[in-house]
Amino acid sequence: MTDTDTADASTSAPAQIPLVDYLVLDDGEPHLVAHECTSCGARFFDHRNGCASCFATEFTIVPVANEGTLRTFTIVAFAAPGIPVPFVAGVVDCDGTSVRANVVNTEPDPEHITVGMPVHLTTFPIGDDANGTAAIGFGYEPTGAVTP
Amino acid sequence: MSASDEIWILGINMTKFGKHTDRDAVDLAAEATANALADGGVTMADIGVLAAGNLMNASAGIGQQLQKQVGQTGIPVYNVANACATGATALRTAIMAVKSGEAEVGLAVGVEKLSGAGLLGGGGTPRSEKDKWEPSGRFGAVTGTDGRIGTNTMPGVFAQIGMEYGHRYGGASFELFAKISEKNHAHSTLNPLAAYQKQFTLEEIMGDLMISYPNTRPMCSANCDGAAAAVVTTGAKLKTLSGEQQRRAVKVAASVLTTDPWEEACQVLPNVNTLTRNAATTAYEQAGVGPEDLDLVELHDCFATAELVHYDNLMLCPEGGAVDFFESGAPWRDGSTPVNVSGGLQSKGHPISATGIANIWEVCHHLRGEAGDRQIEGARVGLAHVIGLGSACGVHVLERSAA
């Protein structure tokens, strides 16, 4: 890489960056992607050297459905220092692909959250770096709920 | 020596679980070891192999440290680490060495200093303000993900495991999980070695500090200090020992260790179900017994939400029937399949590496008829189960000596 390239990269810093690399922000509606085994269809959110299910070594990147149902959850009241509580952690079944995420835009109490409830992906800024680039996180909000 | 089909626990011991401010991990391991050797009527001179675990200090070589306290004989040492299944892994390692014929008598030890350890599993990259967001790690994360993408805390992970069971089969309410905890705390009042021997009402459990819904504080395993050790040998060797040793020896009818096979979602939320079911299936086959033959079960109730799913995974009930199984009263100490009569991890405590041997000590104590006030009368067959997240599952089936 030349000095010119470096300068270009810093001046053209993106306005936003996803919290994790499997959240895609710049290809239409924000969505998650997974590494899918071309042999058996098993999906992984980080890369695999070989498929954990069938040991094949070819993968393709596939989009994950934005709608799903809440398969399980917990309301975390105690977490490591610096992590705001309470929050709702869960697993969302997105058309056969399970996704680990927080449930957001709902009251964190068992009256408002039930297993089996329909949810959909939503994104939100979680903070800016010194360059003004916003990190964008994701979560799932109840479908049909009024976003506050 | 040749390979052996029969394996026996000759001696076994656990220390009092709790806060041992005056003793370190080596002291506790040495205490359990000395007592297990004495219980089996052997000395370090008889031991041909040692397997040892101390998870929170896994690189320190607890086995060699222990030898320096109780006897250095030059035997092979296997220091093992397998999360909460570390103790069971140490025992399984000693059993494999003895079963293969490489040693005639083996020693397994697990120890942990965990008092005041607090919440386990959470944290990761601190969320300090960054000059520049830089993706790093396997997920290309620009900052810590714990709390932003679900939870890493153990109470939260196991809460989801219990809630998922409720989603699949119904009936698993906050109150039901609290009732499981009520049972184990009631059982603990009869166990003088438990870290806590306090009975709780259902209201007290449900009204206590919420850690991760639906697990309140008394529904979580108690971090504490403790050690456990076991001496194992072959059937052929046992026949050469005294009548008293033969009478008190406990047969290891099955010894199984499994890991989690791949399934959809297993890398998103740990699946503690299938590897337990696989281990139990193999263990029942090895032992030639079924769940209906068990007089007592010590299972890995690291959280109240975990105990429920293991009723099903260990096939103590029909598939999907764990709620009904509990509601029937079966797992209480006067029920048809007493579960965690020691008080379980929620009250006896969970010094991680000691747990997988201490639960076997509990079963052996009953099979030998030495459990005092909490004796399950006439106990002949018992099962001990542990889960280490990540995952590993140990299942041992134990039978009373016919001698």
Coordinates of C-alpha atoms in Angstrom, one line a residue:
Chain A
M1 CA 0.0 0.0 0.0
T2 CA 1.4 3.5 -0.9
D3 CA 1.2 6.6 1.1
T4 CA -1.4 8.0 -1.3
D5 CA -3.6 5.0 -0.7
T6 CA -3.4 5.4 3.1
A7 CA -4.3 9.1 2.8
D8 CA -7.2 8.2 0.6
A9 CA -8.4 5.6 3.0
S10 CA -8.4 8.0 6.0
T11 CA -10.1 10.9 4.1
S12 CA -12.8 8.6 2.7
A13 CA -13.5 6.9 6.0
P14 CA -17.0 5.4 5.9
A15 CA -19.7 7.3 7.7
Q16 CA -20.7 4.1 9.4
I17 CA -19.3 0.6 10.1
P18 CA -21.2 -2.5 11.3
L19 CA -20.6 -3.8 14.8
V20 CA -19.7 -7.2 13.3
D21 CA -18.8 -8.2 9.8
Y22 CA -21.9 -10.4 9.2
L23 CA -24.1 -7.3 9.4
V24 CA -24.4 -5.8 5.9
L25 CA -25.3 -2.1 5.8
D26 CA -24.5 -1.1 2.2
D27 CA -26.4 -3.6 0.1
G28 CA -30.0 -2.5 0.2
E29 CA -32.0 -3.1 3.4
P30 CA -29.6 -3.9 6.3
H31 CA -29.4 -7.7 6.8
L32 CA -27.2 -10.4 8.2
V33 CA -25.2 -12.8 6.2
A34 CA -23.8 -16.3 6.9
H35 CA -21.2 -18.6 5.5
E36 CA -23.2 -21.5 4.0
C37 CA -21.7 -24.9 3.3
T38 CA -22.3 -25.6 -0.4
S39 CA -22.5 -29.3 0.4
C40 CA -24.9 -29.6 3.3
G41 CA -26.3 -26.0 3.8
A42 CA -25.1 -25.6 7.4
R43 CA -24.6 -22.0 8.2
F44 CA -22.0 -20.2 10.3
F45 CA -21.5 -16.5 11.2
D46 CA -17.7 -16.7 11.2
H47 CA -15.6 -18.6 8.7
R48 CA -15.0 -22.3 9.0
N49 CA -12.0 -24.2 7.7
G50 CA -14.2 -27.2 7.2
C51 CA -17.9 -27.6 7.8
A52 CA -18.7 -28.7 11.4
S53 CA -21.5 -30.8 10.0
C54 CA -20.1 -32.5 6.9
F55 CA -16.4 -31.5 6.8
A56 CA -16.7 -30.0 3.3
T57 CA -14.6 -27.0 2.6
E58 CA -16.6 -24.9 0.2
F59 CA -18.7 -22.0 1.5
T60 CA -20.8 -19.3 0.0
I61 CA -22.1 -16.1 1.6
V62 CA -25.9 -16.0 1.9
P63 CA -28.4 -13.5 3.3
V64 CA -30.3 -14.4 6.4
A65 CA -34.0 -13.6 6.6
N66 CA -34.8 -10.4 8.4
E67 CA -38.0 -11.8 10.0
G68 CA -38.1 -14.5 12.6
T69 CA -39.6 -15.9 15.7
L70 CA -38.1 -15.6 19.2
R71 CA -36.9 -19.1 20.1
T72 CA -35.7 -18.3 23.6
F73 CA -34.7 -15.4 25.8
T74 CA -33.4 -14.2 29.1
I75 CA -33.6 -10.8 30.8
V76 CA -30.1 -10.1 31.9
A77 CA -30.1 -8.1 35.2
F78 CA -26.4 -8.8 36.1
A79 CA -23.6 -8.5 33.6
A80 CA -19.9 -7.6 33.4
P81 CA -18.9 -4.1 34.5
G82 CA -19.8 -1.5 31.9
I83 CA -22.6 -3.4 30.2
P84 CA -25.9 -1.6 30.7
V85 CA -28.6 -3.7 32.3
P86 CA -31.3 -4.9 32.1
F87 CA -31.4 -6.1 28.5
V88 CA -33.0 -9.0 26.7
A89 CA -30.8 -11.6 25.1
G90 CA -32.2 -14.3 22.9
V91 CA -32.1 -16.5 19.9
V92 CA -34.2 -15.7 16.9
D93 CA -35.2 -18.4 14.4
C94 CA -34.9 -16.6 11.0
D95 CA -36.5 -19.0 8.6
G96 CA -34.4 -21.9 9.8
T97 CA -31.2 -20.0 10.7
S98 CA -30.8 -19.3 14.4
V99 CA -29.3 -15.9 15.3
R100 CA -28.0 -14.7 18.6
A101 CA -29.1 -11.2 19.4
N102 CA -30.7 -8.8 21.8
V103 CA -34.5 -8.1 21.7
V104 CA -34.9 -4.3 21.5
N105 CA -37.5 -1.6 21.4
T106 CA -39.7 -3.4 24.0
E107 CA -39.9 -3.3 27.8
P108 CA -37.4 -5.7 29.3
D109 CA -39.9 -7.7 31.4
P110 CA -41.6 -11.1 30.9
E111 CA -45.0 -9.4 30.3
H112 CA -43.7 -7.9 27.1
I113 CA -41.6 -10.8 25.8
T114 CA -42.7 -14.3 25.1
V115 CA -41.0 -17.2 23.3
G116 CA -42.5 -17.7 19.9
M117 CA -43.3 -14.0 19.3
P118 CA -42.6 -12.6 15.8
V119 CA -39.7 -10.2 15.6
H120 CA -37.7 -8.5 12.8
L121 CA -34.2 -7.1 12.4
T122 CA -33.5 -3.5 13.2
T123 CA -30.3 -1.5 13.3
F124 CA -29.2 1.5 15.4
P125 CA -26.0 3.5 16.1
I126 CA -24.0 2.5 19.1
G127 CA -21.3 5.2 19.1
D128 CA -18.9 7.3 17.0
D129 CA -15.1 7.0 16.8
A130 CA -12.8 10.0 16.6
N131 CA -13.3 10.2 12.8
G132 CA -17.0 10.5 13.3
T133 CA -17.7 7.0 12.0
A134 CA -20.8 5.5 13.6
A135 CA -20.7 1.9 14.7
I136 CA -24.0 0.3 13.8
G137 CA -25.4 -2.5 16.0
F138 CA -28.4 -4.8 15.4
G139 CA -31.2 -6.4 17.3
Y140 CA -34.7 -7.7 16.8
E141 CA -37.8 -5.8 17.7
P142 CA -41.3 -7.2 18.1
T143 CA -43.2 -7.2 14.8
G144 CA -46.2 -4.9 15.0
A145 CA -44.9 -3.1 18.1
V146 CA -44.8 0.6 18.1
T147 CA -41.2 1.8 18.0
P148 CA -40.7 4.3 20.8
Chain B
M1 CA -1.1 -56.2 33.1
S2 CA -3.8 -56.6 30.5
A3 CA -6.9 -54.7 29.6
S4 CA -9.7 -55.0 32.2
D5 CA -13.5 -55.0 31.7
E6 CA -14.3 -54.1 35.3
I7 CA -13.5 -50.8 37.0
W8 CA -14.1 -50.1 40.7
I9 CA -13.9 -47.0 42.8
L10 CA -11.8 -48.2 45.7
G11 CA -11.6 -44.9 47.7
I12 CA -13.3 -41.5 47.3
N13 CA -13.6 -38.3 49.2
M14 CA -14.7 -34.7 49.0
T15 CA -13.7 -31.8 51.2
K16 CA -16.3 -29.6 52.8
F17 CA -17.4 -27.2 50.1
G18 CA -17.4 -23.5 51.1
K19 CA -15.0 -20.7 51.8
H20 CA -11.6 -22.0 52.8
T21 CA -9.6 -18.8 53.4
D22 CA -6.8 -20.6 55.2
R23 CA -6.0 -23.2 52.4
D24 CA -5.0 -22.9 48.8
A25 CA -6.0 -25.2 45.9
V26 CA -3.0 -27.5 46.5
D27 CA -3.9 -27.9 50.2
L28 CA -7.5 -28.7 49.4
A29 CA -6.5 -31.2 46.7
A30 CA -4.0 -32.8 49.1
E31 CA -6.8 -33.2 51.8
A32 CA -9.1 -34.9 49.4
T33 CA -6.3 -37.1 48.1
A34 CA -5.1 -38.2 51.5
N35 CA -8.7 -39.0 52.5
A36 CA -9.5 -40.9 49.3
L37 CA -6.3 -42.9 49.6
A38 CA -7.1 -43.8 53.2
D39 CA -10.7 -44.6 52.3
G40 CA -9.4 -47.1 49.7
G41 CA -6.7 -48.5 52.0
V42 CA -3.9 -47.6 49.7
T43 CA -1.0 -45.1 49.6
M44 CA 0.7 -43.0 46.9
A45 CA 3.1 -46.0 46.4
D46 CA 0.1 -48.0 44.9
I47 CA -0.9 -45.3 42.5
G48 CA 0.2 -45.9 38.9
V49 CA -1.4 -42.9 37.2
L50 CA -2.7 -39.5 38.3
A51 CA -5.2 -37.3 36.4
A52 CA -5.9 -33.9 37.9
G53 CA -7.8 -30.7 37.1
N54 CA -8.0 -27.1 38.4
L55 CA -9.7 -25.1 35.7
M56 CA -9.1 -21.6 37.0
N57 CA -5.4 -22.2 37.0
A58 CA -5.2 -24.8 34.3
S59 CA -1.6 -24.1 33.2
A60 CA -0.1 -24.5 36.7
G61 CA 0.2 -28.3 36.7
I62 CA -1.9 -29.1 39.7
G63 CA -1.1 -32.8 39.4
Q64 CA 2.6 -32.2 39.9
Q65 CA 2.0 -29.6 42.6
L66 CA -0.2 -32.2 44.4
Q67 CA 2.5 -34.8 44.2
K68 CA 5.0 -32.5 45.9
Q69 CA 2.5 -32.3 48.8
V70 CA 1.6 -35.9 49.1
G71 CA 4.2 -38.1 47.4
Q72 CA 6.4 -37.8 44.3
T73 CA 6.8 -41.3 42.8
G74 CA 7.5 -40.4 39.1
I75 CA 4.2 -41.7 37.8
P76 CA 2.6 -40.1 34.7
V77 CA 0.4 -37.1 35.4
Y78 CA -2.4 -35.9 33.1
N79 CA -3.5 -32.4 33.9
V80 CA -6.9 -32.0 32.3
A81 CA -9.2 -29.0 31.6
N82 CA -12.7 -29.5 30.2
A83 CA -14.8 -26.6 31.7
C84 CA -17.3 -27.8 34.3
A85 CA -16.7 -31.4 33.2
T86 CA -13.0 -31.2 34.3
G87 CA -13.5 -33.5 37.3
A88 CA -15.4 -36.1 35.4
T89 CA -12.7 -35.9 32.7
A90 CA -9.9 -36.5 35.3
L91 CA -11.8 -39.5 36.5
R92 CA -12.5 -40.8 33.0
T93 CA -8.8 -40.4 32.2
A94 CA -7.7 -42.4 35.2
I95 CA -10.3 -45.0 34.3
M96 CA -9.0 -45.3 30.8
A97 CA -5.5 -45.8 31.9
V98 CA -6.5 -48.5 34.4
K99 CA -8.9 -50.1 32.0
S100 CA -6.2 -50.3 29.3
G101 CA -3.9 -52.1 31.6
E102 CA -1.3 -49.4 31.8
A103 CA -1.8 -48.9 35.5
E104 CA -3.4 -51.1 38.2
V105 CA -4.6 -48.3 40.5
G106 CA -5.3 -44.7 39.3
L107 CA -6.0 -41.5 41.1
A108 CA -8.3 -38.7 39.9
V109 CA -8.4 -35.3 41.6
G110 CA -10.4 -32.1 41.0
V111 CA -10.0 -28.9 42.9
E112 CA -11.1 -25.2 42.6
K113 CA -10.8 -22.0 44.6
L114 CA -13.9 -20.1 43.5
S115 CA -15.2 -18.2 46.6
G116 CA -16.0 -14.7 45.6
A117 CA -15.5 -15.3 41.9
G118 CA -18.7 -13.5 41.0
L119 CA -20.4 -13.7 37.7
L120 CA -18.7 -16.1 35.3
G121 CA -18.7 -15.9 31.5
G122 CA -19.4 -12.3 30.8
G123 CA -17.2 -9.4 29.7
G124 CA -14.6 -9.6 26.9
T125 CA -13.3 -6.6 25.1
P126 CA -13.9 -3.5 27.3
R127 CA -16.0 -0.8 25.8
S128 CA -13.7 2.1 26.1
E129 CA -14.0 4.9 23.6
K130 CA -11.9 4.1 20.6
D131 CA -9.9 6.4 18.4
K132 CA -11.0 4.4 15.4
W133 CA -13.4 1.5 15.0
E134 CA -11.3 -1.4 13.9
P135 CA -12.9 -4.8 13.1
S136 CA -11.1 -7.6 14.9
G137 CA -11.6 -11.2 15.9
R138 CA -13.5 -14.0 14.2
F139 CA -16.6 -11.8 13.8
G140 CA -14.8 -8.6 12.7
A141 CA -16.3 -6.9 15.8
V142 CA -15.4 -3.2 16.3
T143 CA -16.2 -3.4 20.0
G144 CA -17.3 -5.8 22.7
T145 CA -20.3 -7.9 21.7
D146 CA -21.3 -9.2 25.2
G147 CA -24.5 -7.4 26.1
R148 CA -24.9 -6.1 22.5
I149 CA -25.3 -9.4 20.8
G150 CA -26.9 -11.5 23.5
T151 CA -25.1 -12.5 26.7
N152 CA -22.0 -14.5 27.6
T153 CA -22.9 -14.8 31.3
M154 CA -23.5 -18.3 32.5
P155 CA -26.8 -17.5 34.3
G156 CA -28.1 -15.9 31.0
V157 CA -26.9 -18.8 28.8
F158 CA -28.5 -21.4 31.0
A159 CA -31.7 -19.3 31.4
Q160 CA -32.1 -19.5 27.7
I161 CA -31.5 -23.2 27.6
G162 CA -34.4 -23.7 30.1
M163 CA -36.7 -21.2 28.4
E164 CA -36.1 -22.9 25.1
Y165 CA -37.3 -26.2 26.6
G166 CA -40.4 -24.4 27.8
H167 CA -40.9 -23.0 24.2
R168 CA -40.7 -26.6 22.8
Y169 CA -42.9 -28.4 25.3
G170 CA -44.7 -25.8 27.4
G171 CA -45.3 -25.5 31.1
A172 CA -41.9 -24.1 32.1
S173 CA -42.7 -21.0 34.2
F174 CA -40.6 -18.9 36.5
E175 CA -42.4 -20.5 39.4
L176 CA -41.6 -24.1 38.1
F177 CA -37.9 -23.3 37.9
A178 CA -38.0 -21.7 41.3
K179 CA -39.7 -24.9 42.7
I180 CA -36.7 -26.9 41.4
S181 CA -34.4 -24.7 43.4
E182 CA -36.7 -25.0 46.4
K183 CA -36.2 -28.8 46.2
N184 CA -32.4 -28.7 46.1
H185 CA -32.1 -26.1 48.9
A186 CA -34.4 -28.3 51.0
H187 CA -32.2 -31.3 50.2
S188 CA -29.0 -29.5 51.2
T189 CA -30.2 -29.1 54.8
L190 CA -29.2 -32.8 55.3
N191 CA -25.7 -32.4 53.8
P192 CA -23.1 -31.2 56.2
L193 CA -20.5 -30.8 53.4
A194 CA -22.7 -28.4 51.4
A195 CA -21.6 -24.8 51.2
Y196 CA -25.1 -23.7 52.1
Q197 CA -27.6 -25.6 54.2
K198 CA -30.3 -23.0 54.1
Q199 CA -33.9 -23.9 53.3
F200 CA -35.7 -21.3 51.2
T201 CA -39.5 -20.9 50.7
L202 CA -40.7 -20.6 47.1
E203 CA -41.5 -16.9 47.8
E204 CA -38.0 -16.2 49.1
I205 CA -36.5 -17.8 45.9
M206 CA -38.8 -15.9 43.5
G207 CA -38.4 -12.7 45.5
D208 CA -34.6 -12.8 45.7
L209 CA -32.2 -10.8 43.5
M210 CA -32.9 -11.4 39.8
I211 CA -29.7 -12.4 38.0
S212 CA -30.9 -13.4 34.6
Y213 CA -34.6 -14.1 34.2
P214 CA -35.9 -16.6 35.3
N215 CA -32.8 -17.4 37.4
T216 CA -32.7 -15.5 40.7
R217 CA -29.6 -15.7 43.0
P218 CA -30.5 -18.9 44.9
M219 CA -31.3 -20.5 41.5
C220 CA -27.7 -20.1 40.5
S221 CA -24.8 -22.5 41.4
A222 CA -22.8 -21.3 44.4
N223 CA -19.2 -20.3 43.7
C224 CA -17.1 -21.9 46.5
D225 CA -13.8 -23.7 47.3
G226 CA -13.5 -27.5 47.4
A227 CA -11.8 -30.6 46.2
A228 CA -12.7 -34.2 45.5
A229 CA -10.5 -37.3 44.7
A230 CA -11.2 -40.9 43.7
V231 CA -9.0 -44.0 43.6
V232 CA -9.9 -46.5 40.9
T233 CA -8.7 -50.0 40.2
T234 CA -9.6 -53.2 38.3
G235 CA -11.8 -56.1 39.3
A236 CA -8.8 -58.4 39.2
K237 CA -6.8 -56.1 41.6
L238 CA -9.9 -55.7 43.9
K239 CA -10.1 -59.5 44.3
T240 CA -6.6 -59.4 45.9
L241 CA -7.7 -56.8 48.5
S242 CA -9.4 -57.2 51.9
G243 CA -13.0 -58.2 52.3
E244 CA -13.7 -54.7 53.7
Q245 CA -12.2 -53.1 50.7
Q246 CA -14.3 -55.3 48.4
R247 CA -17.4 -54.6 50.3
R248 CA -17.0 -50.9 50.2
A249 CA -15.8 -50.7 46.6
V250 CA -18.3 -49.2 44.1
K251 CA -18.5 -50.6 40.6
V252 CA -18.2 -48.2 37.7
A253 CA -20.8 -49.8 35.5
A254 CA -20.5 -47.0 32.9
S255 CA -18.0 -44.2 32.3
V256 CA -18.8 -42.0 29.3
L257 CA -17.5 -38.6 28.0
T258 CA -19.1 -36.9 25.0
T259 CA -18.9 -33.6 23.1
D260 CA -21.7 -31.8 21.2
P261 CA -22.3 -33.1 17.7
W262 CA -23.2 -30.4 15.1
E263 CA -26.8 -29.4 14.9
E264 CA -28.4 -26.2 13.7
A265 CA -28.1 -23.5 16.3
C266 CA -25.6 -25.3 18.4
Q267 CA -22.9 -22.7 17.7
V268 CA -25.4 -19.9 18.5
L269 CA -26.7 -21.2 21.9
P270 CA -24.8 -24.1 23.3
N271 CA -26.8 -27.3 23.0
V272 CA -26.4 -29.2 26.2
N273 CA -29.1 -31.6 25.4
T274 CA -27.9 -33.9 22.6
L275 CA -24.5 -34.6 24.1
T276 CA -26.2 -35.5 27.4
R277 CA -28.7 -37.7 25.7
N278 CA -25.9 -39.4 23.8
A279 CA -23.8 -39.9 26.9
A280 CA -26.8 -41.3 28.8
T281 CA -27.7 -43.7 26.0
T282 CA -24.2 -45.1 25.9
A283 CA -24.0 -45.3 29.7
Y284 CA -27.3 -47.2 30.0
E285 CA -26.1 -49.6 27.4
Q286 CA -22.7 -50.1 29.0
A287 CA -24.2 -50.6 32.5
G288 CA -27.1 -52.8 31.3
V289 CA -29.5 -50.6 33.3
G290 CA -32.3 -48.2 32.4
P291 CA -33.3 -44.9 34.0
E292 CA -36.1 -46.8 35.9
D293 CA -33.3 -48.7 37.7
L294 CA -31.7 -45.6 39.2
D295 CA -32.1 -45.1 42.9
L296 CA -30.6 -41.7 42.8
V297 CA -29.2 -39.2 40.3
E298 CA -26.8 -36.3 40.8
L299 CA -27.1 -34.1 37.7
H300 CA -25.6 -30.8 36.7
D301 CA -28.0 -28.2 38.1
C302 CA -25.6 -25.3 37.6
F303 CA -28.8 -23.3 37.3
A304 CA -32.4 -24.2 38.1
T305 CA -33.2 -23.8 34.4
A306 CA -30.6 -26.5 33.6
E307 CA -31.9 -29.2 35.9
L308 CA -35.3 -29.3 34.1
V309 CA -33.8 -30.1 30.7
H310 CA -31.6 -32.8 32.1
Y311 CA -34.5 -34.8 33.5
D312 CA -35.4 -35.2 29.8
N313 CA -31.8 -35.6 28.5
L314 CA -31.1 -38.4 31.0
M315 CA -34.4 -40.0 30.0
L316 CA -35.7 -39.9 33.6
C317 CA -39.0 -39.0 31.9
P318 CA -40.6 -39.4 28.5
E319 CA -39.4 -36.9 25.9
G320 CA -41.0 -33.5 26.6
G321 CA -42.2 -34.7 30.0
A322 CA -39.7 -32.9 32.3
V323 CA -42.3 -30.5 33.7
D324 CA -44.7 -33.3 34.5
F325 CA -41.9 -35.4 36.0
F326 CA -41.0 -32.6 38.4
E327 CA -44.6 -31.8 39.3
S328 CA -45.2 -35.5 40.1
G329 CA -42.7 -35.1 43.0
A330 CA -40.4 -37.8 41.4
P331 CA -37.1 -35.9 41.9
W332 CA -37.6 -35.1 45.6
R333 CA -35.6 -37.3 47.9
D334 CA -38.8 -39.3 48.8
G335 CA -39.8 -39.5 45.2
S336 CA -39.4 -42.3 42.6
T337 CA -36.1 -40.9 41.2
P338 CA -34.4 -38.7 43.8
V339 CA -32.3 -36.0 42.0
N340 CA -29.6 -34.0 43.7
V341 CA -30.2 -35.2 47.3
S342 CA -26.8 -33.6 48.0
G343 CA -28.4 -30.2 47.5
G344 CA -26.9 -29.9 44.0
L345 CA -24.7 -27.2 42.7
Q346 CA -27.2 -24.5 43.8
S347 CA -26.6 -25.2 47.5
K348 CA -23.8 -27.8 47.9
G349 CA -21.8 -25.5 45.7
H350 CA -19.8 -25.7 42.4
P351 CA -16.0 -25.6 42.8
I352 CA -15.8 -26.3 39.1
S353 CA -13.2 -29.1 38.8
A354 CA -14.2 -30.8 42.0
T355 CA -17.8 -31.1 40.9
G356 CA -17.5 -34.0 38.5
I357 CA -15.9 -36.2 41.3
A358 CA -17.9 -34.8 44.2
N359 CA -21.2 -35.9 42.6
I360 CA -19.8 -39.4 42.2
W361 CA -18.7 -39.3 45.9
E362 CA -22.3 -38.5 46.8
V363 CA -23.7 -41.4 44.8
C364 CA -21.0 -43.8 46.3
H365 CA -21.9 -42.5 49.8
H366 CA -25.5 -43.7 49.3
L367 CA -24.5 -47.0 47.6
R368 CA -22.2 -47.8 50.5
G369 CA -25.0 -47.0 53.0
E370 CA -22.9 -44.3 54.6
A371 CA -25.0 -41.2 53.9
G372 CA -26.4 -40.8 57.4
D373 CA -29.4 -38.6 57.7
R374 CA -29.8 -38.2 53.9
Q375 CA -29.3 -41.9 53.1
I376 CA -31.5 -43.1 50.2
E377 CA -32.5 -46.4 51.8
G378 CA -31.4 -49.5 49.9
A379 CA -29.7 -47.6 47.1
R380 CA -28.1 -50.0 44.6
V381 CA -27.6 -48.0 41.4
G382 CA -27.0 -44.3 40.8
L383 CA -26.0 -41.9 38.1
A384 CA -23.7 -38.9 38.1
H385 CA -23.8 -36.3 35.3
V386 CA -21.8 -33.1 34.5
I387 CA -21.8 -30.6 31.7
G388 CA -18.9 -28.4 30.7
L389 CA -20.0 -25.7 28.4
G390 CA -18.4 -25.7 25.0
S391 CA -19.3 -28.6 25.5
A392 CA -18.4 -31.8 27.3
C393 CA -20.6 -34.2 29.1
G394 CA -19.6 -36.8 31.6
V395 CA -22.0 -39.6 32.7
H396 CA -21.0 -42.3 35.2
V397 CA -23.3 -45.1 36.4
L398 CA -22.3 -46.7 39.7
E399 CA -23.4 -49.9 41.4
R400 CA -23.1 -51.1 44.9
S401 CA -20.8 -54.0 45.5
A402 CA -22.3 -57.5 45.8
A403 CA -19.5 -58.5 48.1

